PDB file of C-alpha atoms in Angstrom:
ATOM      1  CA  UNK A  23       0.000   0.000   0.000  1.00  0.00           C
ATOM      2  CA  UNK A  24       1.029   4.073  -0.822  1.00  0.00           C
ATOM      3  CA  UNK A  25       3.049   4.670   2.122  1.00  0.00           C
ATOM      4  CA  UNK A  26       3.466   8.542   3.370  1.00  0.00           C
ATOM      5  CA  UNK A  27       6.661   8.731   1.172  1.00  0.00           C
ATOM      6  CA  UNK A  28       4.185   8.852  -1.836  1.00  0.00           C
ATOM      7  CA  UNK A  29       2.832  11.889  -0.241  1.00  0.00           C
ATOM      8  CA  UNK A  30       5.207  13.852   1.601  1.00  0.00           C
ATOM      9  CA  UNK A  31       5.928  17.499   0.235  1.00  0.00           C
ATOM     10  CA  UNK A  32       2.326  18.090  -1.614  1.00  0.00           C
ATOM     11  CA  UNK A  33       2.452  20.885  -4.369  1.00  0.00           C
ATOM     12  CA  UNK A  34       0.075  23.966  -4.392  1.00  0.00           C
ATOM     13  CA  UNK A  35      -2.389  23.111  -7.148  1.00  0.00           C
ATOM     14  CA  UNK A  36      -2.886  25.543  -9.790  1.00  0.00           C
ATOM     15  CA  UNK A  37      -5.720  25.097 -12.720  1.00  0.00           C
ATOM     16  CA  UNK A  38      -3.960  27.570 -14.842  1.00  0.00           C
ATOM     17  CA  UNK A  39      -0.047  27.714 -14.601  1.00  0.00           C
ATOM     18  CA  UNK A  40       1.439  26.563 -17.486  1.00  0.00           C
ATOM     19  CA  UNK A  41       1.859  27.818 -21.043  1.00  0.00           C
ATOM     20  CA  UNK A  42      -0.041  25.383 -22.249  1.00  0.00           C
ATOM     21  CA  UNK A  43      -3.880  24.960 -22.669  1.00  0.00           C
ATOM     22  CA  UNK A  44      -6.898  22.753 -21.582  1.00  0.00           C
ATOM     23  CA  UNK A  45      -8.772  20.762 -24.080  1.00  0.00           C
ATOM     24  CA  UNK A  46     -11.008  17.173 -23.762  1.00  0.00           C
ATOM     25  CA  UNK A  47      -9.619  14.072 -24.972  1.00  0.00           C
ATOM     26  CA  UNK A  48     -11.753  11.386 -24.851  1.00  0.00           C
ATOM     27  CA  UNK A  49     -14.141  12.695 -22.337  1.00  0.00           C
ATOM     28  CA  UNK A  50     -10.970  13.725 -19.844  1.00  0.00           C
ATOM     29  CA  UNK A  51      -9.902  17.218 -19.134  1.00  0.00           C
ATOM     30  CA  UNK A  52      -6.085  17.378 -19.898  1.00  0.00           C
ATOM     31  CA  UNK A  53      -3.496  19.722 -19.917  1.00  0.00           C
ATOM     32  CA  UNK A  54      -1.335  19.792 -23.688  1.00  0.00           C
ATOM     33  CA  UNK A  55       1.398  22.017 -24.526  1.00  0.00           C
ATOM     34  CA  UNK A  56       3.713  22.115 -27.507  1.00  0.00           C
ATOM     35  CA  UNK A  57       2.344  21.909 -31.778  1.00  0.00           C
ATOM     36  CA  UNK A  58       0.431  19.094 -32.665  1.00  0.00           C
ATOM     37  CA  UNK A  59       2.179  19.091 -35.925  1.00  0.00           C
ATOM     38  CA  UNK A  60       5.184  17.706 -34.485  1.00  0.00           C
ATOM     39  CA  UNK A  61       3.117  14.355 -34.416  1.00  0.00           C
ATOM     40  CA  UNK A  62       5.540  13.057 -31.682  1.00  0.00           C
ATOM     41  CA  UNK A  63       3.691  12.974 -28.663  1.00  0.00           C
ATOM     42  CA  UNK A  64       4.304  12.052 -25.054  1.00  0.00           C
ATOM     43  CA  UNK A  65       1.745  11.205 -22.391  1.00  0.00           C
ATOM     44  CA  UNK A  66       2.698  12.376 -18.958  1.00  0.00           C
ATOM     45  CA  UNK A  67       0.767  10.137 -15.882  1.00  0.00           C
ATOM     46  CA  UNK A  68       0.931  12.217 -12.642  1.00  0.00           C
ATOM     47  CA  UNK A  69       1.518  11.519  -9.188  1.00  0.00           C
ATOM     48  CA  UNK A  70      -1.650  11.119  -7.081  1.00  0.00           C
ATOM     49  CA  UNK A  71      -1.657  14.836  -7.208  1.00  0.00           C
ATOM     50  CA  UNK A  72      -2.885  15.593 -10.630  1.00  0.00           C
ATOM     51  CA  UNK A  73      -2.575  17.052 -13.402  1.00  0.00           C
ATOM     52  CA  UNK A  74      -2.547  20.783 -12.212  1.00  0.00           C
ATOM     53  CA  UNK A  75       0.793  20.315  -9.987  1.00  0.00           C
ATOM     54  CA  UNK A  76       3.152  23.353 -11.533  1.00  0.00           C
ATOM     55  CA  UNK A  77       6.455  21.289 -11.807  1.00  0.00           C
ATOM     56  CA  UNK A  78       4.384  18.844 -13.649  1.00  0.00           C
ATOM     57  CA  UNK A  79       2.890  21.278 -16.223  1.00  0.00           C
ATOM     58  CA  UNK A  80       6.455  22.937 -16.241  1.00  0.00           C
ATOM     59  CA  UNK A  81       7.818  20.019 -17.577  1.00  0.00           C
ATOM     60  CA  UNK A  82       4.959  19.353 -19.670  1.00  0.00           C
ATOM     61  CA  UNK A  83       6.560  22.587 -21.345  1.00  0.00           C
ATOM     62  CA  UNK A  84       9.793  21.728 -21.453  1.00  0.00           C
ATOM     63  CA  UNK A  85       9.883  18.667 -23.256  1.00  0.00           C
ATOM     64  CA  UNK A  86       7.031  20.745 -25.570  1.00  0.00           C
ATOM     65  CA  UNK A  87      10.116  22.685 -26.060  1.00  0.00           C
ATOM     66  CA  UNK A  88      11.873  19.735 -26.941  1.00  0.00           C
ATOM     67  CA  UNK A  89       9.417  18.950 -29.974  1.00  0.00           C
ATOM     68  CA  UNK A  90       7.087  17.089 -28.295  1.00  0.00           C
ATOM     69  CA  UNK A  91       2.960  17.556 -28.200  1.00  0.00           C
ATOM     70  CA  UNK A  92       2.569  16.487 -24.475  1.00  0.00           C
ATOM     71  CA  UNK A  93      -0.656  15.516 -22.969  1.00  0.00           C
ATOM     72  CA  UNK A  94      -1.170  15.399 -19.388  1.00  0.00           C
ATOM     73  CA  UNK A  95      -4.905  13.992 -18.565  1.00  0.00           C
ATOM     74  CA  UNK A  96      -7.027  14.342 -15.553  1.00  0.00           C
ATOM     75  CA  UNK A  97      -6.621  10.746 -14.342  1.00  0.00           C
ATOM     76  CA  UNK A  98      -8.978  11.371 -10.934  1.00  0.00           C
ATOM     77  CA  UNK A  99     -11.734  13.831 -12.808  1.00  0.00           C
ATOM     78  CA  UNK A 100     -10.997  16.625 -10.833  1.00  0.00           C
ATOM     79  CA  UNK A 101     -10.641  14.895  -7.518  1.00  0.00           C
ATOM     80  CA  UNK A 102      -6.728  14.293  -6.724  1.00  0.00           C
ATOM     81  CA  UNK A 103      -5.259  13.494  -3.235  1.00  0.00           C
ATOM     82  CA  UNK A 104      -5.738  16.299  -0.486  1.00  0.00           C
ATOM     83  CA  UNK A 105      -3.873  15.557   2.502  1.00  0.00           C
ATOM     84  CA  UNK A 106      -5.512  17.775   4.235  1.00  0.00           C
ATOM     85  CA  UNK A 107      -8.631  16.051   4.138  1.00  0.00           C
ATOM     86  CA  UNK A 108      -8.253  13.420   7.082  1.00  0.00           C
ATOM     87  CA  UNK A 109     -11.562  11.391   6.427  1.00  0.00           C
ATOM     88  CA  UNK A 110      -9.712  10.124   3.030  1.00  0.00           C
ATOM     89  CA  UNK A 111      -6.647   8.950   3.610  1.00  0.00           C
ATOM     90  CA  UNK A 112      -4.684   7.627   0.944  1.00  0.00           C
ATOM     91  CA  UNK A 113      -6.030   4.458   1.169  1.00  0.00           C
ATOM     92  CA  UNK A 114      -9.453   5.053   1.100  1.00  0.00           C
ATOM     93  CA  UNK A 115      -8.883   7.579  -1.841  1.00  0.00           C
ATOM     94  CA  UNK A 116      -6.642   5.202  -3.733  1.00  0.00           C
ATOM     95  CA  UNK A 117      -9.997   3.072  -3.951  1.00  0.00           C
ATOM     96  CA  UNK A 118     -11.709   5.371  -5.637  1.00  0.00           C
ATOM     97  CA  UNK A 119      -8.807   5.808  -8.010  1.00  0.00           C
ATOM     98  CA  UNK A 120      -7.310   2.562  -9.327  1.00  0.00           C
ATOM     99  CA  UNK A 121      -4.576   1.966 -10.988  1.00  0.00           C
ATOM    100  CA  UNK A 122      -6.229  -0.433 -13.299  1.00  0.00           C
ATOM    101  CA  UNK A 123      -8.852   2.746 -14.205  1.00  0.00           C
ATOM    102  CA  UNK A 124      -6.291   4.682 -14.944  1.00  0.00           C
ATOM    103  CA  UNK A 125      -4.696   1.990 -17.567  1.00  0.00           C
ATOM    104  CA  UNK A 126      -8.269   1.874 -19.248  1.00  0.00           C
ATOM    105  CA  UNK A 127      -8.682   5.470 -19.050  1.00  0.00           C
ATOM    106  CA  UNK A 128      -5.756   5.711 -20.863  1.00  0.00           C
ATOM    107  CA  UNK A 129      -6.773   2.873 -24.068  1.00  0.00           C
ATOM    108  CA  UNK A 130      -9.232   5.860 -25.845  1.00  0.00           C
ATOM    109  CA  UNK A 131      -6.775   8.946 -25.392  1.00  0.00           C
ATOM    110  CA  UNK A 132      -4.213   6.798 -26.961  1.00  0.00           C
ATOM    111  CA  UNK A 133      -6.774   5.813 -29.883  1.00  0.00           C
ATOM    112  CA  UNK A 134      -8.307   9.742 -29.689  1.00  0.00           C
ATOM    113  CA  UNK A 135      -4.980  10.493 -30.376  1.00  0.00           C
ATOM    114  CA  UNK A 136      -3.910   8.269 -32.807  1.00  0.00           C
ATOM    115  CA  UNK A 137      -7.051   9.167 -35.181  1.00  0.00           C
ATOM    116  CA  UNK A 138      -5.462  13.048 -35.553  1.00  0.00           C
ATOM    117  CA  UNK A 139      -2.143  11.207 -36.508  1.00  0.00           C
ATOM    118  CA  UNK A 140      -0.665  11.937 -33.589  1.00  0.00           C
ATOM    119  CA  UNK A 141       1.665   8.740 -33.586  1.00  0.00           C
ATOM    120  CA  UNK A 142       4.240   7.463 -32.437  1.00  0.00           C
ATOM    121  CA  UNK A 143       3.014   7.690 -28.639  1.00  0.00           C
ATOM    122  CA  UNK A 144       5.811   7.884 -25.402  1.00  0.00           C
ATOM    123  CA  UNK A 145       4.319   7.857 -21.820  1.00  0.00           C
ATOM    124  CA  UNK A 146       6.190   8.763 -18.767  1.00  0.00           C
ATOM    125  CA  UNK A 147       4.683   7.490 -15.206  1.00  0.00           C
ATOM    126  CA  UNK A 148       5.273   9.699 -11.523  1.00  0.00           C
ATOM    127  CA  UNK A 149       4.773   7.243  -8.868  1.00  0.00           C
ATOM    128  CA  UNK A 150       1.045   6.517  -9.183  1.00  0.00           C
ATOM    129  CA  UNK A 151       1.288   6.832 -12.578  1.00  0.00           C
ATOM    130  CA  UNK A 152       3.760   4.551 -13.471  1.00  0.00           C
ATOM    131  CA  UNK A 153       2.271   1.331 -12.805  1.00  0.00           C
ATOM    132  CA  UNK A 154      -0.568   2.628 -15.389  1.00  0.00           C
ATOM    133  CA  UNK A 155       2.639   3.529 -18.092  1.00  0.00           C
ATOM    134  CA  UNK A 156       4.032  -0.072 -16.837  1.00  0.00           C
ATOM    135  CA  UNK A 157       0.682  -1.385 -18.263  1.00  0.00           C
ATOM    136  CA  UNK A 158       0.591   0.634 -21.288  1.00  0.00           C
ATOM    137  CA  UNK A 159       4.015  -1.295 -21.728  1.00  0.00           C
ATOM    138  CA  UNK A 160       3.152  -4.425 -21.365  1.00  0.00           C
ATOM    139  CA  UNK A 161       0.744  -4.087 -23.724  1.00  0.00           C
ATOM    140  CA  UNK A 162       2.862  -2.621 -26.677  1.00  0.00           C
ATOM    141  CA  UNK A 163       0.139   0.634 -26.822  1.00  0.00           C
ATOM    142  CA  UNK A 164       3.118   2.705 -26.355  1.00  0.00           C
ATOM    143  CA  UNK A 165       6.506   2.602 -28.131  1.00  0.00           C
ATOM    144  CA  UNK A 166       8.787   4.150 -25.345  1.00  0.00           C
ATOM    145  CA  UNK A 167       8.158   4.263 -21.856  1.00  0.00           C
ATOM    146  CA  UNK A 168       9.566   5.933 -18.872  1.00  0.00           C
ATOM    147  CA  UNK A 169       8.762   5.270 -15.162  1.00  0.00           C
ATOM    148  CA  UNK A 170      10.343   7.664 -12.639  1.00  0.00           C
ATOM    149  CA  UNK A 171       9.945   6.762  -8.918  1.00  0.00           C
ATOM    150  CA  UNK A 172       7.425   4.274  -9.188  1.00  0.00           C
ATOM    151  CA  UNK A 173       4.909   3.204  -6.919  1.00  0.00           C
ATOM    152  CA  UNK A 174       3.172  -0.375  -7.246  1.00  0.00           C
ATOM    153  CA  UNK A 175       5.153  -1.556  -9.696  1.00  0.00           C
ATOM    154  CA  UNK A 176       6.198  -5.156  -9.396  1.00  0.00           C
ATOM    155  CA  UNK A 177       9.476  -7.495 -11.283  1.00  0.00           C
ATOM    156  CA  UNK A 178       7.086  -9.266 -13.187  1.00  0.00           C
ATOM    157  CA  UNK A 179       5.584  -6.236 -14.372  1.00  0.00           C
ATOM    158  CA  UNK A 180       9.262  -5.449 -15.554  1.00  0.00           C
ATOM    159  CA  UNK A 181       9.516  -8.879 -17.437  1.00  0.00           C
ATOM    160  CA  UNK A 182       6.327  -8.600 -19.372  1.00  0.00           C
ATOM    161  CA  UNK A 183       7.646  -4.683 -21.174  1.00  0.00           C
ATOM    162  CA  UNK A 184       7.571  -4.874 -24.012  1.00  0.00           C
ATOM    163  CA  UNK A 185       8.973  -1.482 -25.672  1.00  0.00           C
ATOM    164  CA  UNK A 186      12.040   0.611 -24.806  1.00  0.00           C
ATOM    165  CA  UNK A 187      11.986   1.234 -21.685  1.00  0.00           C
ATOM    166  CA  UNK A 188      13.664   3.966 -18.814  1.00  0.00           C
ATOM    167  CA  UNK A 189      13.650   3.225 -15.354  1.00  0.00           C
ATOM    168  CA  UNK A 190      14.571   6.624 -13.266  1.00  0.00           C
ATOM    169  CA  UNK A 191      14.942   5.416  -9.500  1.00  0.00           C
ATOM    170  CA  UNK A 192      15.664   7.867  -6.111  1.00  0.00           C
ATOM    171  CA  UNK A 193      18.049   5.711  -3.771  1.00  0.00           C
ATOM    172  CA  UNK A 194      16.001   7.289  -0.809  1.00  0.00           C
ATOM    173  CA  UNK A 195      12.627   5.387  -1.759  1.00  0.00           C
ATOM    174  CA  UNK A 196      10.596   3.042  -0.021  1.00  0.00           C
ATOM    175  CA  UNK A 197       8.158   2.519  -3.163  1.00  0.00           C
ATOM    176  CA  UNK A 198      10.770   1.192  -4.944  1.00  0.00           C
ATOM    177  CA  UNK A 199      13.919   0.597  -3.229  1.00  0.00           C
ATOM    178  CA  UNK A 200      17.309   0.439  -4.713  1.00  0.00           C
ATOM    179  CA  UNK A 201      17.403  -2.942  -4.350  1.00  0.00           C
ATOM    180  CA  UNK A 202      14.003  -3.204  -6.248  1.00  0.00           C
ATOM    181  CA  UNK A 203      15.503  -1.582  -8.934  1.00  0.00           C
ATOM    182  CA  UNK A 204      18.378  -3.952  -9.453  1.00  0.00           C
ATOM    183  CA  UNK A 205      16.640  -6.688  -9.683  1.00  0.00           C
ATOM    184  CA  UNK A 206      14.202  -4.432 -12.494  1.00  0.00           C
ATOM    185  CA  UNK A 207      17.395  -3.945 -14.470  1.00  0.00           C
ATOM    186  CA  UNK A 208      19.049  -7.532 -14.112  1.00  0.00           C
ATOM    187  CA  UNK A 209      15.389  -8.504 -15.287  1.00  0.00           C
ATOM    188  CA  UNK A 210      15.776  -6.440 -18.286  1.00  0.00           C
ATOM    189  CA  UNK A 211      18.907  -7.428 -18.945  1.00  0.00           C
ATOM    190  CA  UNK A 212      17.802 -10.671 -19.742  1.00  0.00           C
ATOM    191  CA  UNK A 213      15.684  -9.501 -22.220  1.00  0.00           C
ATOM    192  CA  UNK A 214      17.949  -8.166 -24.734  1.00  0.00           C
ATOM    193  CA  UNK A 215      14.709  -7.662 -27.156  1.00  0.00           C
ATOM    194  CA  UNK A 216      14.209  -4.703 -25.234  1.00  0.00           C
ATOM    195  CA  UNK A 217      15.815  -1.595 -24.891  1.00  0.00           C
ATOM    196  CA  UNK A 218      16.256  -0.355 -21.263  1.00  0.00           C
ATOM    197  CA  UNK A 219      17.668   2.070 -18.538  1.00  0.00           C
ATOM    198  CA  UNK A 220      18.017   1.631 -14.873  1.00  0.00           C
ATOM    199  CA  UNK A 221      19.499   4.624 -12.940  1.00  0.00           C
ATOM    200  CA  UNK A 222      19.510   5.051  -9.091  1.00  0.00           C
ATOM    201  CA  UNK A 223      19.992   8.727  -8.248  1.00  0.00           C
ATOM    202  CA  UNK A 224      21.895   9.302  -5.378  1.00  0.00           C
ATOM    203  CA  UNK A 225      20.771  11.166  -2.668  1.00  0.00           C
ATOM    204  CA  UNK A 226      17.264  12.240  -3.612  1.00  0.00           C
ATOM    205  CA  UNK A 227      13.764  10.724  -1.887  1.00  0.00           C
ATOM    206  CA  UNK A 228      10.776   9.601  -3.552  1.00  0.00           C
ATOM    207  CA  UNK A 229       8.942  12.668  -5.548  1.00  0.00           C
ATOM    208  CA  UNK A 230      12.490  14.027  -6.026  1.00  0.00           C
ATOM    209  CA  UNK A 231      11.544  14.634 -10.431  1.00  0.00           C
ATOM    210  CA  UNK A 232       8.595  17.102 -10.050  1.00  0.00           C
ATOM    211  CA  UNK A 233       7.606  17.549  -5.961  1.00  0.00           C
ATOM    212  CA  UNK A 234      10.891  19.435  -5.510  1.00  0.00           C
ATOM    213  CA  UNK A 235      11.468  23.310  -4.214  1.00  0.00           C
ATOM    214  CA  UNK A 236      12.115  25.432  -6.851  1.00  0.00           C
ATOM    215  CA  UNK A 237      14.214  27.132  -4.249  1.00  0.00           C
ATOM    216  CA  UNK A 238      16.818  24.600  -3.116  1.00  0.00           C
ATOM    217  CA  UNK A 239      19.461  25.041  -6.269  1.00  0.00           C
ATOM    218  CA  UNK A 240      20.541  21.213  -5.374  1.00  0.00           C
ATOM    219  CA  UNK A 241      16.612  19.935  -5.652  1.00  0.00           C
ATOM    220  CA  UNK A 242      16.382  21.702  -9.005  1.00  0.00           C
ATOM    221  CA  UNK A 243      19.381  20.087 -10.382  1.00  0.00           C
ATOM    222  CA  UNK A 244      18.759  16.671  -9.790  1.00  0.00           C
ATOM    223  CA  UNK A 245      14.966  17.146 -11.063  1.00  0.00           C
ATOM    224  CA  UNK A 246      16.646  18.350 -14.199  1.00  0.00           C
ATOM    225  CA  UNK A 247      19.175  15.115 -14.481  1.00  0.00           C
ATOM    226  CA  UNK A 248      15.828  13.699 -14.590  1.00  0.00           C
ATOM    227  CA  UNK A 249      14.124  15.393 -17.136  1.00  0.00           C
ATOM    228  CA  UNK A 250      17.079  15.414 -19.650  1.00  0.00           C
ATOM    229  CA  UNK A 251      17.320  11.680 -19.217  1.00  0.00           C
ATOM    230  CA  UNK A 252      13.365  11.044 -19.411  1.00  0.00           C
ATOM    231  CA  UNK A 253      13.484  13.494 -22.539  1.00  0.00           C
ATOM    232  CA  UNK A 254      16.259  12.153 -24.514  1.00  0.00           C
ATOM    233  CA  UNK A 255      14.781   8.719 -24.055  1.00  0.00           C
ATOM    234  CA  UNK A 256      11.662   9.606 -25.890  1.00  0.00           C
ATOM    235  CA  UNK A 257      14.351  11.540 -28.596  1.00  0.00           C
ATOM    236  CA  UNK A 258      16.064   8.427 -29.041  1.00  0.00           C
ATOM    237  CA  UNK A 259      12.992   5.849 -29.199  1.00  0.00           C
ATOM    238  CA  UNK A 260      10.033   8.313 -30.566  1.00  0.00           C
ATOM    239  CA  UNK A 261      10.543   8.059 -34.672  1.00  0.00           C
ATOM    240  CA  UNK A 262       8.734   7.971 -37.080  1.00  0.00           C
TER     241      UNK A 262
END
């Protein structure tokens, strides 16, 4: 089960940061930024948080900038985790929001997209949502995947992948422990049908890639490590 680690340092929600804009992809509100013409497009799956969490939709932007259309759906229809709210703890809320939901949730956005050519399709998971991009994987609806410090995902999740994929681990992480993650990439490694990436980054706690303070120069840094590594993935996998 989500432990407090999966929670700790919440972000201030806003509905309209970002330089992007809202629009409704099969029936979800999302967030997209960047030129559809680009046809390259990468899904982002948020934390339990949502889809209006600034650093998200900041990096949303920046791999926009990249030449990306990014889409960043509404997984929990306008009802993410609040902490605050002591009758639903994470538990309880987590029950309402499913994994598994979030996996089929995903199956028409992927074909909504698809039918305005947007195609070839990346997805990059945040904790919660990378055991629905794990799915998406497994599945071959994707063609690149990226999980960064995931939450519920299992080893024989790992061995069923089926398209390149980037594992982006914090070694402070009780979701996924470092020792989690080796056995992830020893898995891969014995499927050399797949490309893959395992990388432990020293130092930094679960949350580290987009629940960081924009204040603390060090936080920012590694965040960024992140995002360079999570971006030139989907450069180096996304192609026409």
């Amino acid at each position: 089960m989500s432990g407090p680690q999966c929670c700790e340092n919440p972000p201030t929600l806003n509905p309209s940061c970002g330089s992007g804009r809202l629009e409704k992809i099969a029936g979800l509100n999302a967030y997209v930024t960047g030129l559809p013409e680009s046809k390259l497009t990468v899904l982002l799956v948020p934390d339990v948080f949502g889809y209006e969490a600034p650093n998200l939709r900041k990096l949303a932007d920046k791999v926009a900038a990249a030449g990306f259309y990014v889409v960043v759906p509404d997984y929990f229809y306008g009802d993410p985790y609040n902490p605050e709210n002591a009758e639903r703890p994470i538990a309880v809320w987590l029950k309402d929001h499913g994994h598994h939901k979030g996996f089929e949730d995903t199956k028409p956005i992927i074909e909504a997209l698809k039918s305005q050519g947007l195609s070839p399709i990346g997805a990059a998971g945040f904790c919660w949502g990378a055991k629905v991009v794990v799915e998406l994987a497994k599945c071959g609806l994707i063609q690149a995947a990226v999980l960064l410090h995931p939450s519920f995902v299992t080893l024989d999740d790992i061995k069923e992948v089926k398209v390149p994929i980037s594992v982006l681990g914090a070694e402070i992480d009780r979701m996924s422990p470092p020792e989690l993650l080796k056995q992830f990439e020893e898995a891969l490694a014995a499927k050399p049908e797949v490309d893959s990436f395992v990388k432990i980054f020293p130092k930094v706690s679960h949350g580290w890639t987009v629940r960081y303070n924009a204040g603390d120069a060090e936080a920012v840094k590694c965040a960024e490590e992140a995002h360079l590594d999570m971006t030139e993935w989907f450069v180096k996998y996304l192609k026409f």
